[in-house]
Tab-separated table of C-alpha atoms in Angstrom:
chain	number	residue	atom	x	y	z
A	1	MET	CA	-26.071	-139.833	103.239
A	2	ASN	CA	-29.422	-140.510	104.883
A	3	GLN	CA	-30.141	-144.019	106.142
A	4	PHE	CA	-33.442	-144.431	104.334
A	5	PHE	CA	-34.296	-144.386	100.638
A	6	LEU	CA	-38.101	-144.293	101.010
A	7	ILE	CA	-40.563	-143.990	103.866
A	8	ASP	CA	-44.231	-144.450	102.993
A	9	GLU	CA	-46.048	-144.609	106.325
A	10	LYS	CA	-49.524	-144.984	104.855
A	11	ARG	CA	-48.482	-148.229	103.123
A	12	ASN	CA	-46.235	-149.269	106.027
A	13	ILE	CA	-43.154	-149.199	103.787
A	14	SER	CA	-39.731	-148.271	105.112
A	15	VAL	CA	-36.796	-149.076	102.820
A	16	SER	CA	-33.188	-148.315	103.731
A	17	TRP	CA	-30.577	-147.525	101.102
A	18	GLU	CA	-28.841	-150.780	102.000
A	19	GLN	CA	-32.037	-152.780	101.463
A	20	PHE	CA	-32.753	-150.953	98.202
A	21	VAL	CA	-29.291	-151.727	96.838
A	22	CYS	CA	-29.657	-155.413	97.834
A	23	GLU	CA	-32.993	-155.701	96.036
A	24	LEU	CA	-31.503	-154.178	92.911
A	25	SER	CA	-28.572	-156.613	93.015
A	26	ASP	CA	-30.925	-159.594	93.395
A	27	ALA	CA	-33.170	-158.562	90.490
A	28	ASN	CA	-33.133	-160.505	87.207
A	29	GLU	CA	-35.959	-158.724	85.372
A	30	TYR	CA	-37.722	-155.397	85.099
A	31	TYR	CA	-41.096	-154.153	83.850
A	32	PRO	CA	-40.747	-152.058	80.673
A	33	TYR	CA	-44.356	-150.864	81.176
A	34	VAL	CA	-45.321	-149.716	84.663
A	35	MET	CA	-48.830	-148.957	85.893
A	36	GLU	CA	-48.413	-149.216	89.656
A	37	ALA	CA	-50.082	-147.777	92.744
A	38	SER	CA	-47.023	-148.354	94.935
A	39	PRO	CA	-44.514	-145.493	94.675
A	40	TYR	CA	-41.722	-147.809	95.808
A	41	ASN	CA	-42.370	-150.233	92.952
A	42	ILE	CA	-42.426	-147.337	90.474
A	43	PHE	CA	-39.120	-145.958	91.744
A	44	LYS	CA	-37.518	-149.399	91.791
A	45	GLN	CA	-38.520	-150.158	88.194
A	46	ILE	CA	-37.180	-146.795	87.008
A	47	VAL	CA	-33.789	-147.505	88.585
A	48	LEU	CA	-33.727	-151.053	87.202
A	49	SER	CA	-34.455	-149.754	83.711
A	50	LEU	CA	-31.577	-147.296	84.074
A	51	LEU	CA	-29.203	-150.050	85.219
A	52	ALA	CA	-30.325	-152.092	82.216
A	53	SER	CA	-30.064	-149.097	79.844
A	54	GLU	CA	-33.520	-150.072	78.626
A	55	PRO	CA	-36.545	-147.806	78.026
A	56	ILE	CA	-39.502	-147.622	80.382
A	57	THR	CA	-43.087	-146.362	80.060
A	58	ILE	CA	-44.917	-144.982	83.116
A	59	LEU	CA	-48.710	-144.659	83.374
A	60	ASP	CA	-51.219	-143.851	86.114
A	61	SER	CA	-52.423	-146.884	88.045
A	62	ASP	CA	-56.116	-145.933	87.852
A	63	LEU	CA	-56.460	-145.821	84.067
A	64	ARG	CA	-59.493	-147.719	82.807
A	65	ASN	CA	-59.359	-150.260	79.955
A	66	GLU	CA	-60.879	-147.820	77.485
A	67	GLU	CA	-58.373	-145.131	78.476
A	68	LEU	CA	-55.523	-147.588	77.973
A	69	ALA	CA	-56.922	-148.586	74.592
A	70	ASN	CA	-57.134	-144.924	73.534
A	71	LEU	CA	-53.449	-144.596	74.375
A	72	GLY	CA	-52.624	-147.757	72.402
A	73	TYR	CA	-51.991	-150.159	75.310
A	74	THR	CA	-53.516	-153.263	76.866
A	75	HIS	CA	-53.316	-154.471	80.463
A	76	ASP	CA	-51.279	-157.493	79.360
A	77	GLN	CA	-48.365	-155.254	78.420
A	78	PHE	CA	-48.084	-154.126	82.037
A	79	LEU	CA	-47.757	-157.721	83.246
A	80	SER	CA	-44.853	-158.592	80.972
A	81	THR	CA	-41.244	-158.491	82.197
A	82	THR	CA	-37.897	-158.350	80.436
A	83	LYS	CA	-35.115	-160.657	81.637
A	84	ILE	CA	-31.858	-158.836	82.300
A	85	ASN	CA	-28.477	-159.783	83.750
A	86	PHE	CA	-28.098	-156.858	86.099
A	87	PRO	CA	-24.683	-155.864	87.410
A	88	SER	CA	-23.954	-156.263	91.106
A	89	VAL	CA	-24.463	-153.013	93.007
A	90	PRO	CA	-21.993	-152.798	95.930
A	91	ASN	CA	-23.426	-149.720	97.654
A	92	ALA	CA	-25.561	-146.632	97.176
A	93	GLU	CA	-22.673	-144.388	96.093
A	94	GLU	CA	-21.697	-146.837	93.361
A	95	LEU	CA	-25.344	-147.124	92.325
A	96	ILE	CA	-25.429	-143.422	91.411
A	97	LYS	CA	-22.202	-143.746	89.412
A	98	MET	CA	-23.590	-146.796	87.576
A	99	ILE	CA	-26.849	-145.022	86.757
A	100	SER	CA	-25.031	-142.000	85.335
A	101	GLY	CA	-22.692	-144.228	83.328
A	102	ARG	CA	-25.517	-146.242	81.772
A	103	ALA	CA	-27.933	-143.391	81.057
A	104	ASP	CA	-26.919	-142.767	77.430
A	105	GLY	CA	-29.618	-144.100	75.140
A	106	TRP	CA	-32.082	-144.588	78.005
A	107	ALA	CA	-35.544	-143.076	77.598
A	108	MET	CA	-38.715	-142.741	79.645
A	109	THR	CA	-42.165	-142.334	78.141
A	110	LEU	CA	-44.732	-140.496	80.232
A	111	TYR	CA	-47.977	-138.658	79.606
A	112	THR	CA	-49.436	-135.241	80.226
A	113	SER	CA	-52.282	-135.080	82.741
A	114	GLY	CA	-54.963	-135.093	80.038
A	115	THR	CA	-57.083	-132.451	81.779
A	116	THR	CA	-58.021	-130.914	78.418
A	117	GLY	CA	-58.275	-134.019	76.251
A	118	LEU	CA	-56.368	-137.191	75.487
A	119	PRO	CA	-53.015	-137.242	77.337
A	120	LYS	CA	-50.005	-136.508	75.152
A	121	LYS	CA	-47.190	-139.034	74.965
A	122	VAL	CA	-43.795	-137.474	75.690
A	123	GLU	CA	-40.422	-139.228	75.666
A	124	HIS	CA	-37.632	-137.887	77.845
A	125	THR	CA	-33.981	-138.781	78.184
A	126	PHE	CA	-32.051	-138.987	81.438
A	127	GLN	CA	-30.459	-135.665	80.532
A	128	SER	CA	-33.781	-133.862	79.992
A	129	LEU	CA	-35.279	-135.262	83.188
A	130	THR	CA	-32.264	-134.276	85.286
A	131	ARG	CA	-31.509	-130.953	83.573
A	132	TRP	CA	-32.189	-128.978	86.756
A	133	VAL	CA	-30.992	-131.487	89.353
A	134	ARG	CA	-28.536	-129.857	91.735
A	135	LEU	CA	-25.740	-132.057	93.083
A	136	ASP	CA	-24.112	-130.614	96.157
A	137	GLU	CA	-22.539	-131.880	99.381
A	138	ASN	CA	-24.786	-129.462	101.253
A	139	ARG	CA	-27.819	-131.339	99.873
A	140	LYS	CA	-26.759	-134.799	101.057
A	141	GLU	CA	-28.819	-134.596	104.247
A	142	ASP	CA	-32.003	-133.339	102.577
A	143	ILE	CA	-35.192	-135.227	103.396
A	144	TRP	CA	-37.838	-134.794	100.725
A	145	GLY	CA	-41.551	-134.640	101.400
A	146	PHE	CA	-42.790	-136.204	98.162
A	147	ALA	CA	-46.135	-134.572	97.375
A	148	TYR	CA	-46.535	-135.173	93.635
A	149	ASN	CA	-47.867	-138.055	91.614
A	150	PRO	CA	-44.739	-140.152	90.841
A	151	THR	CA	-45.898	-140.935	87.301
A	152	HIS	CA	-45.808	-137.298	86.154
A	153	MET	CA	-43.029	-134.856	85.345
A	154	ALA	CA	-42.998	-132.849	88.583
A	155	GLY	CA	-42.849	-135.989	90.717
A	156	LEU	CA	-40.134	-137.549	88.570
A	157	GLN	CA	-37.978	-134.450	88.849
A	158	VAL	CA	-38.240	-134.548	92.647
A	159	PHE	CA	-37.421	-138.273	92.541
A	160	PHE	CA	-34.229	-137.733	90.542
A	161	GLN	CA	-33.188	-134.800	92.720
A	162	ALA	CA	-33.510	-137.024	95.798
A	163	LEU	CA	-32.066	-140.149	94.163
A	164	LEU	CA	-28.906	-138.569	92.775
A	165	ASN	CA	-28.165	-136.846	96.090
A	166	LEU	CA	-28.864	-140.067	98.051
A	167	ASN	CA	-31.640	-138.358	99.997
A	168	THR	CA	-34.591	-139.837	101.861
A	169	ILE	CA	-38.031	-139.631	100.248
A	170	VAL	CA	-41.018	-139.340	102.615
A	171	TYR	CA	-44.136	-140.066	100.573
A	172	LEU	CA	-46.957	-137.568	101.272
A	173	PHE	CA	-49.028	-137.592	98.073
A	174	GLY	CA	-52.668	-138.542	98.662
A	175	ASN	CA	-52.378	-138.435	102.451
A	176	SER	CA	-54.697	-136.512	104.761
A	177	ARG	CA	-53.700	-133.192	106.305
A	178	ASP	CA	-53.034	-134.766	109.709
A	179	GLU	CA	-51.020	-137.615	108.153
A	180	ILE	CA	-48.925	-135.114	106.211
A	181	PHE	CA	-48.243	-133.020	109.299
A	182	ASP	CA	-47.328	-136.066	111.380
A	183	SER	CA	-44.901	-137.340	108.717
A	184	ILE	CA	-43.220	-133.946	108.329
A	185	ASP	CA	-42.789	-133.681	112.080
A	186	ARG	CA	-41.717	-137.260	112.777
A	187	MET	CA	-39.288	-137.540	109.854
A	188	GLN	CA	-38.025	-133.939	110.125
A	189	VAL	CA	-38.647	-133.260	106.439
A	190	THR	CA	-36.428	-130.493	105.049
A	191	ASN	CA	-37.773	-130.037	101.491
A	192	ILE	CA	-41.311	-130.157	100.065
A	193	SER	CA	-42.308	-129.719	96.420
A	194	ALA	CA	-46.041	-129.622	95.602
A	195	THR	CA	-48.830	-127.809	93.764
A	196	PRO	CA	-50.370	-124.657	95.262
A	197	THR	CA	-53.562	-126.704	95.770
A	198	PHE	CA	-51.663	-129.189	97.965
A	199	PHE	CA	-50.381	-126.375	100.165
A	200	ARG	CA	-53.731	-124.553	100.327
A	201	LEU	CA	-55.345	-127.706	101.660
A	202	LEU	CA	-52.901	-127.617	104.608
A	203	MET	CA	-54.314	-124.280	105.754
A	204	PRO	CA	-55.164	-122.591	108.047
A	205	VAL	CA	-51.869	-122.394	109.912
A	206	GLU	CA	-52.272	-124.210	113.221
A	207	ARG	CA	-48.816	-125.746	113.565
A	208	THR	CA	-45.353	-124.743	112.431
A	209	PHE	CA	-42.515	-126.920	111.114
A	210	ALA	CA	-39.023	-125.535	111.626
A	211	SER	CA	-37.302	-128.522	109.972
A	212	VAL	CA	-38.518	-127.499	106.497
A	213	LYS	CA	-35.886	-125.337	104.819
A	214	LYS	CA	-37.098	-125.236	101.217
A	215	ILE	CA	-40.570	-125.125	99.652
A	216	THR	CA	-41.049	-125.481	95.890
A	217	THR	CA	-44.418	-125.074	94.240
A	218	GLY	CA	-45.665	-125.039	90.666
A	219	GLY	CA	-48.201	-126.260	88.134
A	220	GLU	CA	-50.850	-123.662	89.014
A	221	LYS	CA	-51.154	-119.936	89.584
A	222	PHE	CA	-49.234	-118.820	92.665
A	223	ASP	CA	-50.430	-115.880	94.760
A	224	ILE	CA	-49.016	-113.679	97.510
A	225	ARG	CA	-51.552	-114.890	100.108
A	226	LEU	CA	-50.242	-118.439	99.696
A	227	LYS	CA	-46.643	-117.245	100.022
A	228	SER	CA	-47.558	-115.514	103.281
A	229	ASP	CA	-49.300	-118.623	104.617
A	230	LEU	CA	-46.325	-120.818	103.705
A	231	ALA	CA	-43.981	-118.438	105.537
A	232	GLN	CA	-46.051	-118.958	108.680
A	233	LEU	CA	-46.406	-122.731	108.311
A	234	PHE	CA	-42.713	-123.251	107.506
A	235	PRO	CA	-40.994	-120.270	109.193
A	236	GLN	CA	-37.424	-121.391	108.359
A	237	SER	CA	-38.050	-122.095	104.681
A	238	LYS	CA	-37.284	-120.341	101.423
A	239	VAL	CA	-40.165	-120.483	98.932
A	240	ARG	CA	-39.598	-120.972	95.205
A	241	ASN	CA	-42.292	-120.931	92.547
A	242	VAL	CA	-41.470	-123.024	89.466
A	243	TYR	CA	-42.787	-122.925	85.918
A	244	ALA	CA	-42.660	-126.405	84.386
A	245	SER	CA	-44.477	-128.687	81.966
A	246	THR	CA	-44.463	-132.343	80.988
A	247	GLU	CA	-43.214	-131.326	77.560
A	248	ALA	CA	-40.206	-129.320	78.767
A	249	GLY	CA	-39.661	-129.976	82.461
A	250	SER	CA	-38.700	-127.056	84.736
A	251	LEU	CA	-37.806	-123.824	82.962
A	252	PHE	CA	-38.085	-120.923	85.426
A	253	SER	CA	-38.171	-120.344	89.159
A	254	ALA	CA	-38.909	-117.280	91.253
A	255	GLY	CA	-39.450	-116.209	94.833
A	256	GLY	CA	-42.944	-115.004	93.956
A	257	ASP	CA	-45.206	-114.898	90.895
A	258	VAL	CA	-42.849	-113.035	88.521
A	259	PHE	CA	-40.489	-115.153	86.399
A	260	THR	CA	-37.367	-113.811	84.692
A	261	ILE	CA	-35.992	-115.379	81.527
A	262	SER	CA	-32.358	-116.246	82.276
A	263	PRO	CA	-29.600	-115.368	79.754
A	264	GLU	CA	-29.119	-119.007	78.703
A	265	LEU	CA	-32.826	-119.235	77.764
A	266	GLU	CA	-33.194	-115.852	76.048
A	267	SER	CA	-32.948	-117.327	72.551
A	268	LEU	CA	-35.160	-120.325	73.431
A	269	ILE	CA	-38.145	-118.568	75.022
A	270	LYS	CA	-40.334	-115.840	73.573
A	271	ILE	CA	-43.712	-114.270	74.174
A	272	LYS	CA	-46.033	-113.720	71.224
A	273	ASP	CA	-49.505	-112.161	71.536
A	274	GLY	CA	-49.299	-112.773	75.276
A	275	GLU	CA	-48.593	-116.513	74.876
A	276	LEU	CA	-45.421	-118.211	76.072
A	277	LEU	CA	-43.526	-120.006	73.282
A	278	ILE	CA	-40.851	-122.638	73.968
A	279	HIS	CA	-38.215	-123.641	71.438
A	280	GLY	CA	-38.435	-127.270	70.327
A	281	SER	CA	-34.878	-127.996	71.509
A	282	LEU	CA	-36.080	-127.750	75.124
A	283	LEU	CA	-38.839	-130.328	74.678
A	284	GLY	CA	-38.970	-134.045	75.110
A	285	TYR	CA	-39.803	-136.024	71.965
A	286	SER	CA	-43.467	-136.391	71.072
A	287	GLU	CA	-45.360	-136.988	67.855
A	288	SER	CA	-48.303	-135.172	69.475
A	289	LEU	CA	-46.521	-131.856	69.852
A	290	LEU	CA	-47.147	-129.456	67.005
A	291	LEU	CA	-44.373	-126.941	66.366
A	292	LYS	CA	-44.615	-123.797	64.257
A	293	ASP	CA	-41.253	-122.848	62.760
A	294	GLY	CA	-39.557	-124.760	65.567
A	295	TRP	CA	-41.614	-123.225	68.387
A	296	TYR	CA	-44.116	-124.854	70.766
A	297	TYR	CA	-47.141	-122.738	71.670
A	298	SER	CA	-47.603	-123.585	75.351
A	299	GLY	CA	-51.171	-122.306	75.749
A	300	ASP	CA	-50.037	-120.294	78.791
A	301	LEU	CA	-50.984	-116.637	78.629
A	302	VAL	CA	-48.652	-114.290	80.475
A	303	GLU	CA	-48.294	-110.631	81.339
A	304	ILE	CA	-44.927	-108.982	80.623
A	305	VAL	CA	-43.733	-107.169	83.748
A	306	SER	CA	-40.391	-105.854	82.437
A	307	THR	CA	-38.360	-106.055	79.249
A	308	ASP	CA	-34.751	-105.762	80.495
A	309	PRO	CA	-34.452	-108.509	81.464
A	310	VAL	CA	-37.688	-110.016	80.192
A	311	SER	CA	-39.901	-110.897	83.161
A	312	PHE	CA	-43.483	-112.110	83.125
A	313	ARG	CA	-46.349	-113.165	85.319
A	314	PHE	CA	-48.483	-116.219	84.517
A	315	ILE	CA	-52.116	-115.196	83.973
A	316	HIS	CA	-54.034	-118.294	82.900
A	317	ARG	CA	-54.296	-121.167	80.455
A	318	LYS	CA	-55.879	-120.299	77.122
A	319	ASN	CA	-58.391	-123.130	77.379
A	320	ASP	CA	-59.364	-122.254	80.985
A	321	LEU	CA	-61.139	-119.029	80.022
A	322	ILE	CA	-64.898	-119.105	80.570
A	323	ASN	CA	-67.247	-117.242	78.216
A	324	VAL	CA	-69.962	-115.647	80.348
A	325	GLY	CA	-72.469	-113.627	78.337
A	326	GLY	CA	-69.798	-112.599	75.852
A	327	TYR	CA	-67.226	-111.734	78.506
A	328	LYS	CA	-64.063	-113.790	79.061
A	329	VAL	CA	-63.543	-114.765	82.700
A	330	ASN	CA	-60.278	-116.102	84.047
A	331	PRO	CA	-61.284	-118.521	86.862
A	332	ALA	CA	-57.846	-118.220	88.489
A	333	GLU	CA	-58.416	-114.484	89.022
A	334	VAL	CA	-61.702	-115.098	90.863
A	335	GLU	CA	-60.202	-118.000	92.836
A	336	GLU	CA	-57.280	-115.848	93.919
A	337	MET	CA	-59.668	-113.234	95.266
A	338	LEU	CA	-61.720	-115.862	97.107
A	339	ASN	CA	-58.633	-117.576	98.509
A	340	ALA	CA	-57.520	-114.222	99.950
A	341	HIS	CA	-60.545	-114.239	102.294
A	342	GLU	CA	-59.562	-115.343	105.805
A	343	SER	CA	-62.587	-117.653	106.113
A	344	ILE	CA	-61.880	-119.591	102.911
A	345	LYS	CA	-59.456	-122.514	102.698
A	346	ILE	CA	-59.739	-123.085	98.950
A	347	ALA	CA	-62.101	-122.200	96.108
A	348	LYS	CA	-62.783	-123.510	92.628
A	349	VAL	CA	-64.458	-121.415	89.913
A	350	TYR	CA	-65.955	-122.977	86.797
A	351	GLY	CA	-68.621	-122.552	84.137
A	352	ARG	CA	-71.878	-124.472	83.824
A	353	PRO	CA	-74.067	-124.593	80.677
A	354	ASN	CA	-77.190	-122.409	80.831
A	355	SER	CA	-79.998	-122.140	78.292
A	356	VAL	CA	-80.246	-118.346	78.631
A	357	MET	CA	-76.680	-117.152	79.246
A	358	GLY	CA	-74.875	-119.974	77.460
A	359	THR	CA	-72.634	-120.386	80.498
A	360	ILE	CA	-73.045	-119.189	84.077
A	361	LEU	CA	-70.221	-118.778	86.530
A	362	CYS	CA	-70.176	-121.077	89.572
A	363	CYS	CA	-67.849	-121.641	92.492
A	364	ASP	CA	-67.267	-124.347	95.088
A	365	ILE	CA	-65.859	-123.182	98.408
A	366	VAL	CA	-64.253	-125.025	101.310
A	367	LEU	CA	-64.323	-122.933	104.481
A	368	ASN	CA	-61.689	-123.019	107.180
A	369	ASP	CA	-62.801	-124.919	110.283
A	370	GLY	CA	-64.835	-122.758	112.630
A	371	PHE	CA	-65.628	-120.100	110.040
A	372	ALA	CA	-68.981	-119.294	108.469
A	373	LEU	CA	-69.960	-117.287	105.393
A	374	SER	CA	-73.215	-116.770	103.551
A	375	VAL	CA	-73.706	-116.601	99.796
A	376	SER	CA	-74.691	-112.945	100.078
A	377	GLN	CA	-71.496	-112.161	102.022
A	378	ILE	CA	-69.388	-113.783	99.325
A	379	ARG	CA	-71.142	-111.888	96.552
A	380	GLU	CA	-70.778	-108.626	98.460
A	381	TYR	CA	-67.069	-109.321	99.053
A	382	LEU	CA	-66.399	-110.106	95.373
A	383	GLY	CA	-68.659	-107.298	94.125
A	384	LYS	CA	-66.385	-104.723	95.768
A	385	ARG	CA	-63.300	-106.151	94.080
A	386	LEU	CA	-64.334	-107.556	90.689
A	387	GLN	CA	-66.487	-106.610	87.729
A	388	PRO	CA	-70.080	-107.883	88.026
A	389	PHE	CA	-69.710	-110.570	85.312
A	390	LYS	CA	-66.865	-112.143	87.325
A	391	VAL	CA	-69.025	-112.710	90.409
A	392	PRO	CA	-70.340	-116.328	90.448
A	393	ARG	CA	-74.106	-116.721	90.126
A	394	ILE	CA	-74.051	-120.059	91.950
A	395	VAL	CA	-72.067	-120.593	95.167
A	396	ASN	CA	-71.727	-124.051	96.681
A	397	PHE	CA	-70.212	-124.814	100.073
A	398	THR	CA	-68.478	-128.186	100.130
A	399	ASP	CA	-66.137	-130.280	102.279
A	400	ARG	CA	-63.599	-130.930	99.547
A	401	ILE	CA	-62.412	-129.777	96.141
A	402	GLU	CA	-61.714	-132.588	93.692
A	403	THR	CA	-58.158	-132.704	92.387
A	404	THR	CA	-56.580	-134.270	89.304
A	405	ARG	CA	-54.074	-137.119	89.222
A	406	THR	CA	-51.350	-134.486	89.380
A	407	GLY	CA	-52.697	-132.777	92.496
A	408	LYS	CA	-54.188	-129.703	90.805
A	409	ILE	CA	-57.773	-128.454	91.002
A	410	LYS	CA	-59.886	-130.515	88.622
A	411	ARG	CA	-61.381	-128.160	86.060
A	412	ASN	CA	-63.578	-130.425	83.929
A	413	GLN	CA	-67.232	-130.578	84.929
A	414	GLU	CA	-69.263	-133.708	84.361
């Protein structure tokens, strides 16, 4: 077992497992509604709710009053505590046994990112959140670079993987590139799970980190260029690409961009008219989720690569398509081509209203340090590789690409 439970260098927080267990034993209340900026306080309240076998609701700390009201909450709810007579926790090993023994009936409410409208409320059980947690003696010494928002599904799955294996969590989310590199190096991080955007913002490769043995990425389209870059940055690591959602958690993983439906999921996953459908039995509970004959239409459009076994490649989200002069443009396709250019760190492609065309295609580009490109060079580069209507009319060079609360490229334009 590692000595530390959580290290958050940016907030000057370093909590050992012994200290964490003592704080849990001394507690006499927990917050049933959590809207916290501190990852440690979020993690602590989750564990307390599990020890109490009481439900907990997790929300982003930056939600405005009107956003809270739209979700049916007030700020006062997040200040209220529930008194509980918690059991004494003798040590970290016993803590894990107590959590597992008290998990029946426990539930966590969380929300989708809300990038395409009002966030959806989803309730998960301990079993659905930990469905893909791997418990193994060989994992006891793992040190996790935590690079997701802790209030969302991907972050919570990393948290439970680390918690149940008594690992150390090194908090990286929201840190600068140099801070991330320094933490990985100093703490000898072995595992990192993050969005492709998080990893792209670490490029170009200028340092290597041999301590990292496993990279997991998901939530956005994954491409071969990124896999190659990750192999250089983390030369000792295995890279896994994961398909997951707030509604269902993790479902598939692959070494590249092609996912295979495993035998145990064959009857619970299907592809209809190019869209991935998930059986309702795999979902958390939500009144917002509409099922058709027991199936959830994910909105993810995929390309079938093989039929025996069924394998597919993620293409894009249905609602991400941009209508340009009557043509449908997948922004991820254009971004992938731009991101393949050696001078470009990361690109974002989006539509902007236009009185003549209806919508014109635009892109924001962050260049790698020391590199230069002109608009004409970018158009020439794309023009040789894509159809003319997929080449952005407006190209902006910028220092940063705005990301969502979950660490993905922010798609909505103001």
